[in-house]
Amino acid sequence: MDISVKPLKQVDIVKVGGRIDSATAPDFDNALKGLLDHGRKKIIIDCESLEYVSSAGLRAMLAALKSAKGSGGNVVLARANERVRDTLALVGFQTLFLQYTDIVDAVDSF
């Protein structure tokens, strides 16, 4: 799994690639928590290069969403492929996360 964070003025774009599974989910979780711990509560998860997300990865996403919303922010998803969208739908997360096909639209949502 690869993670990079691009801070913008008020939004952070977390680009994640590869697989988020039980081995890599703690790193993903720590990256999201690190942003939230520093008061960065508007987060876009760029899923363009994400191949797979396990239940551990979904838990990290949900924890970040709850934390962000609790402090007036949000976590949204951008450029998720069909496999990731199907996984989100399978577990009922498609109603929890706003999803965008374009990074600019995701940034504009804030």
PDB file of C-alpha atoms in Angstrom:
ATOM      1  CA  MET A   1       0.000   0.000   0.000  1.00  0.00           C
ATOM      2  CA  ASP A   2       1.147   3.504  -0.809  1.00  0.00           C
ATOM      3  CA  ILE A   3      -0.111   6.580   1.043  1.00  0.00           C
ATOM      4  CA  SER A   4       0.610  10.204   0.303  1.00  0.00           C
ATOM      5  CA  VAL A   5      -0.989  13.301   1.759  1.00  0.00           C
ATOM      6  CA  LYS A   6      -1.375  16.514  -0.200  1.00  0.00           C
ATOM      7  CA  PRO A   7      -2.391  19.378   2.074  1.00  0.00           C
ATOM      8  CA  LEU A   8      -4.393  22.150   0.470  1.00  0.00           C
ATOM      9  CA  LYS A   9      -5.559  25.309   2.177  1.00  0.00           C
ATOM     10  CA  GLN A  10      -8.407  23.724   4.119  1.00  0.00           C
ATOM     11  CA  VAL A  11      -8.611  20.209   2.706  1.00  0.00           C
ATOM     12  CA  ASP A  12      -6.221  17.271   2.748  1.00  0.00           C
ATOM     13  CA  ILE A  13      -6.116  14.757  -0.090  1.00  0.00           C
ATOM     14  CA  VAL A  14      -5.027  11.303   1.056  1.00  0.00           C
ATOM     15  CA  LYS A  15      -4.015   9.314  -2.019  1.00  0.00           C
ATOM     16  CA  VAL A  16      -3.977   5.615  -1.312  1.00  0.00           C
ATOM     17  CA  GLY A  17      -2.876   2.909  -3.700  1.00  0.00           C
ATOM     18  CA  GLY A  18      -2.554  -0.848  -3.701  1.00  0.00           C
ATOM     19  CA  ARG A  19      -4.324  -2.882  -1.064  1.00  0.00           C
ATOM     20  CA  ILE A  20      -5.645  -1.884   2.338  1.00  0.00           C
ATOM     21  CA  ASP A  21      -5.804  -5.153   4.238  1.00  0.00           C
ATOM     22  CA  SER A  22      -5.180  -6.315   7.798  1.00  0.00           C
ATOM     23  CA  ALA A  23      -1.426  -5.797   7.361  1.00  0.00           C
ATOM     24  CA  THR A  24      -1.607  -2.271   5.933  1.00  0.00           C
ATOM     25  CA  ALA A  25      -4.766  -0.903   7.570  1.00  0.00           C
ATOM     26  CA  PRO A  26      -2.911   0.287  10.718  1.00  0.00           C
ATOM     27  CA  ASP A  27      -0.714   2.565   8.571  1.00  0.00           C
ATOM     28  CA  PHE A  28      -3.784   3.897   6.774  1.00  0.00           C
ATOM     29  CA  ASP A  29      -5.551   4.432  10.105  1.00  0.00           C
ATOM     30  CA  ASN A  30      -2.515   6.248  11.528  1.00  0.00           C
ATOM     31  CA  ALA A  31      -2.325   8.550   8.499  1.00  0.00           C
ATOM     32  CA  LEU A  32      -5.976   9.542   8.905  1.00  0.00           C
ATOM     33  CA  LYS A  33      -5.695   9.906  12.690  1.00  0.00           C
ATOM     34  CA  GLY A  34      -2.582  12.037  12.274  1.00  0.00           C
ATOM     35  CA  LEU A  35      -4.496  14.517  10.155  1.00  0.00           C
ATOM     36  CA  LEU A  36      -7.442  14.590  12.521  1.00  0.00           C
ATOM     37  CA  ASP A  37      -5.184  14.967  15.561  1.00  0.00           C
ATOM     38  CA  HIS A  38      -3.710  18.081  13.958  1.00  0.00           C
ATOM     39  CA  GLY A  39      -7.128  19.654  13.439  1.00  0.00           C
ATOM     40  CA  ARG A  40      -7.388  18.733   9.769  1.00  0.00           C
ATOM     41  CA  LYS A  41     -11.009  17.633   9.569  1.00  0.00           C
ATOM     42  CA  LYS A  42     -11.784  17.939   5.842  1.00  0.00           C
ATOM     43  CA  ILE A  43     -10.330  14.877   4.162  1.00  0.00           C
ATOM     44  CA  ILE A  44     -10.617  13.463   0.671  1.00  0.00           C
ATOM     45  CA  ILE A  45      -9.546   9.863   0.218  1.00  0.00           C
ATOM     46  CA  ASP A  46      -8.373   9.553  -3.383  1.00  0.00           C
ATOM     47  CA  CYS A  47      -9.057   5.925  -4.301  1.00  0.00           C
ATOM     48  CA  GLU A  48      -7.927   6.085  -7.932  1.00  0.00           C
ATOM     49  CA  SER A  49      -5.048   3.622  -7.361  1.00  0.00           C
ATOM     50  CA  LEU A  50      -6.768   1.589  -4.637  1.00  0.00           C
ATOM     51  CA  GLU A  51      -7.160  -2.029  -5.732  1.00  0.00           C
ATOM     52  CA  TYR A  52      -8.738  -3.559  -2.626  1.00  0.00           C
ATOM     53  CA  VAL A  53     -10.022  -2.530   0.783  1.00  0.00           C
ATOM     54  CA  SER A  54     -10.700  -5.040   3.564  1.00  0.00           C
ATOM     55  CA  SER A  55     -12.933  -4.719   6.598  1.00  0.00           C
ATOM     56  CA  ALA A  56      -9.931  -3.365   8.537  1.00  0.00           C
ATOM     57  CA  GLY A  57      -9.549  -0.580   5.998  1.00  0.00           C
ATOM     58  CA  LEU A  58     -13.263   0.129   6.094  1.00  0.00           C
ATOM     59  CA  ARG A  59     -13.102   0.405   9.896  1.00  0.00           C
ATOM     60  CA  ALA A  60     -10.315   2.984   9.586  1.00  0.00           C
ATOM     61  CA  MET A  61     -12.383   4.976   7.098  1.00  0.00           C
ATOM     62  CA  LEU A  62     -15.453   4.838   9.328  1.00  0.00           C
ATOM     63  CA  ALA A  63     -13.481   5.890  12.429  1.00  0.00           C
ATOM     64  CA  ALA A  64     -12.051   8.859  10.515  1.00  0.00           C
ATOM     65  CA  LEU A  65     -15.517   9.815   9.265  1.00  0.00           C
ATOM     66  CA  LYS A  66     -16.994   9.754  12.764  1.00  0.00           C
ATOM     67  CA  SER A  67     -14.112  11.775  14.176  1.00  0.00           C
ATOM     68  CA  ALA A  68     -14.214  14.354  11.377  1.00  0.00           C
ATOM     69  CA  LYS A  69     -17.983  14.780  11.545  1.00  0.00           C
ATOM     70  CA  GLY A  70     -17.793  15.083  15.335  1.00  0.00           C
ATOM     71  CA  SER A  71     -15.648  18.188  14.900  1.00  0.00           C
ATOM     72  CA  GLY A  72     -17.582  19.731  12.020  1.00  0.00           C
ATOM     73  CA  GLY A  73     -15.653  18.157   9.140  1.00  0.00           C
ATOM     74  CA  ASN A  74     -16.141  15.271   6.763  1.00  0.00           C
ATOM     75  CA  VAL A  75     -14.350  12.494   4.921  1.00  0.00           C
ATOM     76  CA  VAL A  76     -15.303  12.013   1.275  1.00  0.00           C
ATOM     77  CA  LEU A  77     -14.117   9.570  -1.366  1.00  0.00           C
ATOM     78  CA  ALA A  78     -12.921  10.389  -4.857  1.00  0.00           C
ATOM     79  CA  ARG A  79     -12.239   8.346  -7.976  1.00  0.00           C
ATOM     80  CA  ALA A  80     -13.126   4.950  -6.503  1.00  0.00           C
ATOM     81  CA  ASN A  81     -13.076   2.139  -9.057  1.00  0.00           C
ATOM     82  CA  GLU A  82     -15.945  -0.286  -9.524  1.00  0.00           C
ATOM     83  CA  ARG A  83     -14.452  -2.904  -7.189  1.00  0.00           C
ATOM     84  CA  VAL A  84     -14.092  -0.427  -4.322  1.00  0.00           C
ATOM     85  CA  ARG A  85     -17.574   0.999  -4.964  1.00  0.00           C
ATOM     86  CA  ASP A  86     -19.007  -2.541  -4.920  1.00  0.00           C
ATOM     87  CA  THR A  87     -17.278  -3.239  -1.589  1.00  0.00           C
ATOM     88  CA  LEU A  88     -18.704  -0.031  -0.119  1.00  0.00           C
ATOM     89  CA  ALA A  89     -22.176  -0.939  -1.370  1.00  0.00           C
ATOM     90  CA  LEU A  90     -21.903  -4.487  -0.049  1.00  0.00           C
ATOM     91  CA  VAL A  91     -21.335  -3.262   3.509  1.00  0.00           C
ATOM     92  CA  GLY A  92     -23.751  -0.324   3.253  1.00  0.00           C
ATOM     93  CA  PHE A  93     -21.097   2.406   3.297  1.00  0.00           C
ATOM     94  CA  GLN A  94     -22.231   4.006   0.035  1.00  0.00           C
ATOM     95  CA  THR A  95     -24.788   5.953   2.059  1.00  0.00           C
ATOM     96  CA  LEU A  96     -22.233   7.072   4.658  1.00  0.00           C
ATOM     97  CA  PHE A  97     -19.556   8.491   2.362  1.00  0.00           C
ATOM     98  CA  LEU A  98     -20.092  11.109  -0.296  1.00  0.00           C
ATOM     99  CA  GLN A  99     -18.363   9.897  -3.457  1.00  0.00           C
ATOM    100  CA  TYR A 100     -17.024  11.948  -6.331  1.00  0.00           C
ATOM    101  CA  THR A 101     -15.637  10.959  -9.711  1.00  0.00           C
ATOM    102  CA  ASP A 102     -13.328  13.973  -9.807  1.00  0.00           C
ATOM    103  CA  ILE A 103     -10.907  15.479  -7.258  1.00  0.00           C
ATOM    104  CA  VAL A 104     -11.993  19.042  -8.100  1.00  0.00           C
ATOM    105  CA  ASP A 105     -15.625  18.175  -7.362  1.00  0.00           C
ATOM    106  CA  ALA A 106     -14.575  16.568  -4.083  1.00  0.00           C
ATOM    107  CA  VAL A 107     -12.604  19.673  -3.063  1.00  0.00           C
ATOM    108  CA  ASP A 108     -15.515  21.898  -4.056  1.00  0.00           C
ATOM    109  CA  SER A 109     -17.833  19.859  -1.818  1.00  0.00           C
ATOM    110  CA  PHE A 110     -16.192  21.487   1.194  1.00  0.00           C
TER     111      PHE A 110
END
